[in-house]
mmCIF file of C-alpha atoms in Angstrom:
data_model
loop_
_atom_site.group_PDB
_atom_site.id
_atom_site.type_symbol
_atom_site.label_atom_id
_atom_site.label_comp_id
_atom_site.label_asym_id
_atom_site.label_seq_id
_atom_site.Cartn_x
_atom_site.Cartn_y
_atom_site.Cartn_z
ATOM 1 C CA UNK Z 4 0.000 0.000 0.000
ATOM 2 C CA UNK Z 5 1.263 3.465 -0.916
ATOM 3 C CA UNK Z 6 2.223 5.779 1.939
ATOM 4 C CA UNK Z 7 0.287 9.026 1.718
ATOM 5 C CA UNK Z 8 1.035 12.294 3.480
ATOM 6 C CA UNK Z 9 -0.955 15.517 3.362
ATOM 7 C CA UNK Z 10 1.129 18.664 3.824
ATOM 8 C CA UNK Z 11 -1.037 21.668 4.583
ATOM 9 C CA UNK Z 12 -0.718 25.282 5.579
ATOM 10 C CA UNK Z 13 -3.306 27.829 6.623
ATOM 11 C CA UNK Z 14 -3.366 31.605 6.733
ATOM 12 C CA UNK Z 15 -5.532 33.414 9.247
ATOM 13 C CA UNK Z 16 -7.322 36.778 9.125
ATOM 14 C CA UNK Z 17 -6.512 37.930 12.661
ATOM 15 C CA UNK Z 18 -4.610 37.196 15.863
ATOM 16 C CA UNK Z 19 -7.356 34.953 17.273
ATOM 17 C CA UNK Z 20 -6.226 32.226 14.824
ATOM 18 C CA UNK Z 21 -9.706 30.722 14.945
ATOM 19 C CA UNK Z 22 -10.593 31.010 11.250
ATOM 20 C CA UNK Z 23 -8.806 30.515 7.926
ATOM 21 C CA UNK Z 24 -8.484 32.987 5.078
ATOM 22 C CA UNK Z 25 -6.715 30.432 2.867
ATOM 23 C CA UNK Z 26 -5.456 26.863 2.833
ATOM 24 C CA UNK Z 27 -2.853 25.101 0.732
ATOM 25 C CA UNK Z 28 -2.502 21.325 0.460
ATOM 26 C CA UNK Z 29 0.216 19.155 -1.126
ATOM 27 C CA UNK Z 30 -0.335 15.397 -1.343
ATOM 28 C CA UNK Z 31 2.734 13.147 -1.172
ATOM 29 C CA UNK Z 32 2.860 9.531 -2.311
ATOM 30 C CA UNK Z 33 6.069 7.506 -2.443
ATOM 31 C CA UNK Z 34 8.057 10.611 -1.486
ATOM 32 C CA UNK Z 35 6.767 12.624 -4.483
ATOM 33 C CA UNK Z 36 4.225 15.444 -4.606
ATOM 34 C CA UNK Z 37 1.341 14.093 -6.686
ATOM 35 C CA UNK Z 38 -1.407 16.675 -6.162
ATOM 36 C CA UNK Z 39 -1.826 20.230 -4.933
ATOM 37 C CA UNK Z 40 -4.835 22.294 -3.949
ATOM 38 C CA UNK Z 41 -5.275 25.812 -2.640
ATOM 39 C CA UNK Z 42 -8.106 28.238 -2.148
ATOM 40 C CA UNK Z 43 -9.077 31.457 -0.483
ATOM 41 C CA UNK Z 44 -11.665 31.119 2.270
ATOM 42 C CA UNK Z 45 -14.115 33.716 3.518
ATOM 43 C CA UNK Z 46 -13.456 33.565 7.273
ATOM 44 C CA UNK Z 47 -16.673 35.432 8.087
ATOM 45 C CA UNK Z 48 -14.840 37.507 10.684
ATOM 46 C CA UNK Z 49 -12.708 40.643 10.889
ATOM 47 C CA UNK Z 50 -9.187 41.038 9.521
ATOM 48 C CA UNK Z 51 -6.291 42.535 11.452
ATOM 49 C CA UNK Z 52 -4.060 44.920 9.541
ATOM 50 C CA UNK Z 53 -1.007 42.830 10.459
ATOM 51 C CA UNK Z 54 -2.466 39.682 8.869
ATOM 52 C CA UNK Z 55 -3.484 41.556 5.721
ATOM 53 C CA UNK Z 56 0.046 42.941 5.373
ATOM 54 C CA UNK Z 57 1.626 39.548 6.087
ATOM 55 C CA UNK Z 58 -0.496 37.460 3.699
ATOM 56 C CA UNK Z 59 -1.848 39.990 1.211
ATOM 57 C CA UNK Z 60 -5.324 38.570 1.861
ATOM 58 C CA UNK Z 61 -7.929 41.244 2.547
ATOM 59 C CA UNK Z 62 -11.681 41.192 3.180
ATOM 60 C CA UNK Z 63 -12.157 42.361 -0.416
ATOM 61 C CA UNK Z 64 -10.257 39.346 -1.802
ATOM 62 C CA UNK Z 65 -12.388 36.824 0.081
ATOM 63 C CA UNK Z 66 -15.827 38.447 -0.039
ATOM 64 C CA UNK Z 67 -17.000 36.031 -2.768
ATOM 65 C CA UNK Z 68 -14.936 33.053 -1.576
ATOM 66 C CA UNK Z 69 -16.609 30.025 0.014
ATOM 67 C CA UNK Z 70 -16.610 29.735 3.795
ATOM 68 C CA UNK Z 71 -14.806 26.981 5.704
ATOM 69 C CA UNK Z 72 -17.811 24.625 5.790
ATOM 70 C CA UNK Z 73 -18.098 24.790 1.998
ATOM 71 C CA UNK Z 74 -14.370 24.210 1.528
ATOM 72 C CA UNK Z 75 -14.356 21.381 4.073
ATOM 73 C CA UNK Z 76 -16.715 19.378 1.850
ATOM 74 C CA UNK Z 77 -14.051 19.538 -0.870
ATOM 75 C CA UNK Z 78 -10.939 18.952 1.215
ATOM 76 C CA UNK Z 79 -12.144 16.456 3.821
ATOM 77 C CA UNK Z 80 -11.446 13.442 1.574
ATOM 78 C CA UNK Z 81 -7.887 14.729 1.040
ATOM 79 C CA UNK Z 82 -7.327 15.550 4.695
ATOM 80 C CA UNK Z 83 -8.599 12.098 5.688
ATOM 81 C CA UNK Z 84 -6.449 10.214 3.187
ATOM 82 C CA UNK Z 85 -3.085 10.219 4.958
ATOM 83 C CA UNK Z 86 -0.852 11.447 7.759
ATOM 84 C CA UNK Z 87 -1.016 15.238 8.077
ATOM 85 C CA UNK Z 88 2.151 17.341 7.827
ATOM 86 C CA UNK Z 89 2.720 20.983 8.655
ATOM 87 C CA UNK Z 90 5.652 23.196 9.522
ATOM 88 C CA UNK Z 91 5.017 24.126 13.160
ATOM 89 C CA UNK Z 92 2.091 21.710 13.026
ATOM 90 C CA UNK Z 93 0.425 22.555 16.358
ATOM 91 C CA UNK Z 94 -0.432 26.011 14.968
ATOM 92 C CA UNK Z 95 -2.078 24.735 11.756
ATOM 93 C CA UNK Z 96 -3.802 21.874 13.560
ATOM 94 C CA UNK Z 97 -5.101 24.298 16.195
ATOM 95 C CA UNK Z 98 -6.604 26.559 13.539
ATOM 96 C CA UNK Z 99 -8.167 23.528 11.841
ATOM 97 C CA UNK Z 100 -9.645 22.346 15.160
ATOM 98 C CA UNK Z 101 -11.066 25.813 15.902
ATOM 99 C CA UNK Z 102 -12.643 26.039 12.433
ATOM 100 C CA UNK Z 103 -14.222 22.608 12.768
ATOM 101 C CA UNK Z 104 -15.618 23.635 16.152
ATOM 102 C CA UNK Z 105 -16.853 27.046 14.940
ATOM 103 C CA UNK Z 106 -18.761 25.468 12.048
ATOM 104 C CA UNK Z 107 -19.947 22.527 14.179
ATOM 105 C CA UNK Z 108 -18.359 20.016 11.823
ATOM 106 C CA UNK Z 109 -17.766 16.545 13.222
ATOM 107 C CA UNK Z 110 -14.627 14.875 11.939
ATOM 108 C CA UNK Z 111 -12.435 12.275 13.536
ATOM 109 C CA UNK Z 112 -11.487 13.025 17.145
ATOM 110 C CA UNK Z 113 -7.758 12.493 16.584
ATOM 111 C CA UNK Z 114 -5.380 12.800 13.638
ATOM 112 C CA UNK Z 115 -1.889 11.485 13.025
ATOM 113 C CA UNK Z 116 0.679 14.085 12.071
ATOM 114 C CA UNK Z 117 4.345 14.951 11.768
ATOM 115 C CA UNK Z 118 5.889 18.384 12.167
ATOM 116 C CA UNK Z 119 8.433 19.243 9.469
ATOM 117 C CA UNK Z 120 9.956 21.935 11.699
ATOM 118 C CA UNK Z 121 10.945 19.231 14.203
ATOM 119 C CA UNK Z 122 12.122 17.004 11.364
ATOM 120 C CA UNK Z 123 14.286 19.784 9.899
ATOM 121 C CA UNK Z 124 15.734 20.542 13.347
ATOM 122 C CA UNK Z 125 16.874 16.913 13.619
ATOM 123 C CA UNK Z 126 18.075 16.627 10.021
ATOM 124 C CA UNK Z 127 19.790 20.023 9.698
ATOM 125 C CA UNK Z 128 20.946 20.991 13.218
ATOM 126 C CA UNK Z 129 23.546 23.402 11.838
ATOM 127 C CA UNK Z 130 20.918 25.959 10.790
ATOM 128 C CA UNK Z 131 20.550 29.055 12.987
ATOM 129 C CA UNK Z 132 16.771 28.458 13.162
ATOM 130 C CA UNK Z 133 14.301 26.137 11.518
ATOM 131 C CA UNK Z 134 11.636 28.514 10.274
ATOM 132 C CA UNK Z 135 10.052 27.571 6.976
ATOM 133 C CA UNK Z 136 11.875 30.274 5.034
ATOM 134 C CA UNK Z 137 15.268 29.422 6.579
ATOM 135 C CA UNK Z 138 14.976 25.704 5.827
ATOM 136 C CA UNK Z 139 13.604 26.403 2.343
ATOM 137 C CA UNK Z 140 16.523 28.717 1.568
ATOM 138 C CA UNK Z 141 19.011 26.138 2.820
ATOM 139 C CA UNK Z 142 17.494 23.383 0.679
ATOM 140 C CA UNK Z 143 17.004 25.615 -2.391
ATOM 141 C CA UNK Z 144 13.216 25.351 -2.275
ATOM 142 C CA UNK Z 145 11.365 28.282 -3.844
ATOM 143 C CA UNK Z 146 9.040 29.944 -1.359
ATOM 144 C CA UNK Z 147 6.513 32.770 -1.503
ATOM 145 C CA UNK Z 148 6.258 32.879 2.276
ATOM 146 C CA UNK Z 149 2.846 33.298 3.948
ATOM 147 C CA UNK Z 150 1.057 32.149 0.810
ATOM 148 C CA UNK Z 151 -0.655 28.923 1.875
ATOM 149 C CA UNK Z 152 -0.058 27.053 -1.387
ATOM 150 C CA UNK Z 153 3.652 27.896 -1.430
ATOM 151 C CA UNK Z 154 4.086 27.162 2.278
ATOM 152 C CA UNK Z 155 2.342 23.767 1.937
ATOM 153 C CA UNK Z 156 4.501 22.929 -1.088
ATOM 154 C CA UNK Z 157 7.683 23.888 0.801
ATOM 155 C CA UNK Z 158 6.563 21.793 3.768
ATOM 156 C CA UNK Z 159 6.073 18.808 1.447
ATOM 157 C CA UNK Z 160 9.491 19.352 -0.151
ATOM 158 C CA UNK Z 161 11.171 19.568 3.273
ATOM 159 C CA UNK Z 162 9.462 16.340 4.325
ATOM 160 C CA UNK Z 163 10.632 14.524 1.189
ATOM 161 C CA UNK Z 164 14.168 15.884 1.574
ATOM 162 C CA UNK Z 165 14.419 14.851 5.229
ATOM 163 C CA UNK Z 166 13.314 11.331 4.331
ATOM 164 C CA UNK Z 167 15.783 11.158 1.431
ATOM 165 C CA UNK Z 168 18.498 12.291 3.841
ATOM 166 C CA UNK Z 169 17.730 9.261 6.018
ATOM 167 C CA UNK Z 170 15.507 10.652 8.755
ATOM 168 C CA UNK Z 171 13.323 7.957 10.329
ATOM 169 C CA UNK Z 172 9.712 9.106 10.215
ATOM 170 C CA UNK Z 173 8.632 6.978 13.172
ATOM 171 C CA UNK Z 174 10.512 9.338 15.530
ATOM 172 C CA UNK Z 175 8.250 12.210 14.490
ATOM 173 C CA UNK Z 176 4.766 10.732 14.270
ATOM 174 C CA UNK Z 177 2.344 12.248 16.770
ATOM 175 C CA UNK Z 178 -1.392 12.218 17.489
ATOM 176 C CA UNK Z 179 -3.355 15.455 17.795
ATOM 177 C CA UNK Z 180 -6.659 15.550 19.654
ATOM 178 C CA UNK Z 181 -8.966 17.951 17.809
ATOM 179 C CA UNK Z 182 -11.327 18.358 20.779
ATOM 180 C CA UNK Z 183 -8.583 19.071 23.312
ATOM 181 C CA UNK Z 184 -6.583 20.989 20.682
ATOM 182 C CA UNK Z 185 -3.260 19.479 21.679
ATOM 183 C CA UNK Z 186 -0.917 16.592 21.035
ATOM 184 C CA UNK Z 187 -1.969 13.629 23.163
ATOM 185 C CA UNK Z 188 0.332 10.822 22.077
ATOM 186 C CA UNK Z 189 3.953 11.095 21.105
ATOM 187 C CA UNK Z 190 3.978 7.785 19.206
ATOM 188 C CA UNK Z 191 1.514 5.015 18.514
#
């Protein structure tokens, strides 16, 4: 059976980090990116100036975009099809959990995930930090930072690179409880 991993990244409209203004997804099979998806999302809440400046996503850009519940119908099969990956995963998983709760969407109570920031820290300890842009620069991965599609793609590339460089995935698999909004198991 083919291993499948779902790298994703979200952008948020404000400092509450309880809604998404965009999501990017990169699907990995056999250590290759095989599919990508991204979309703007109408968060149905206010935008902070900081977030607009950081992401370039404004209320005007998303006024005709679907809301999270509408997008979830499209992405749930993807998100359910493999182990989730994100760079600084607890942030992205927390936003996902808050969106599911806000829209009263029942999904699975727990998800398996790996954090590519932790993986990069173990694989490339010589770097001064392990932020997405720093690791991407080091590995020569193109990045339009704080654009969900580009960030998800970079996350997927980092994951593939770490595995090619011999990192054992089992050390980094975790379980995130979507109701408690925290990691509950280090390994299963």
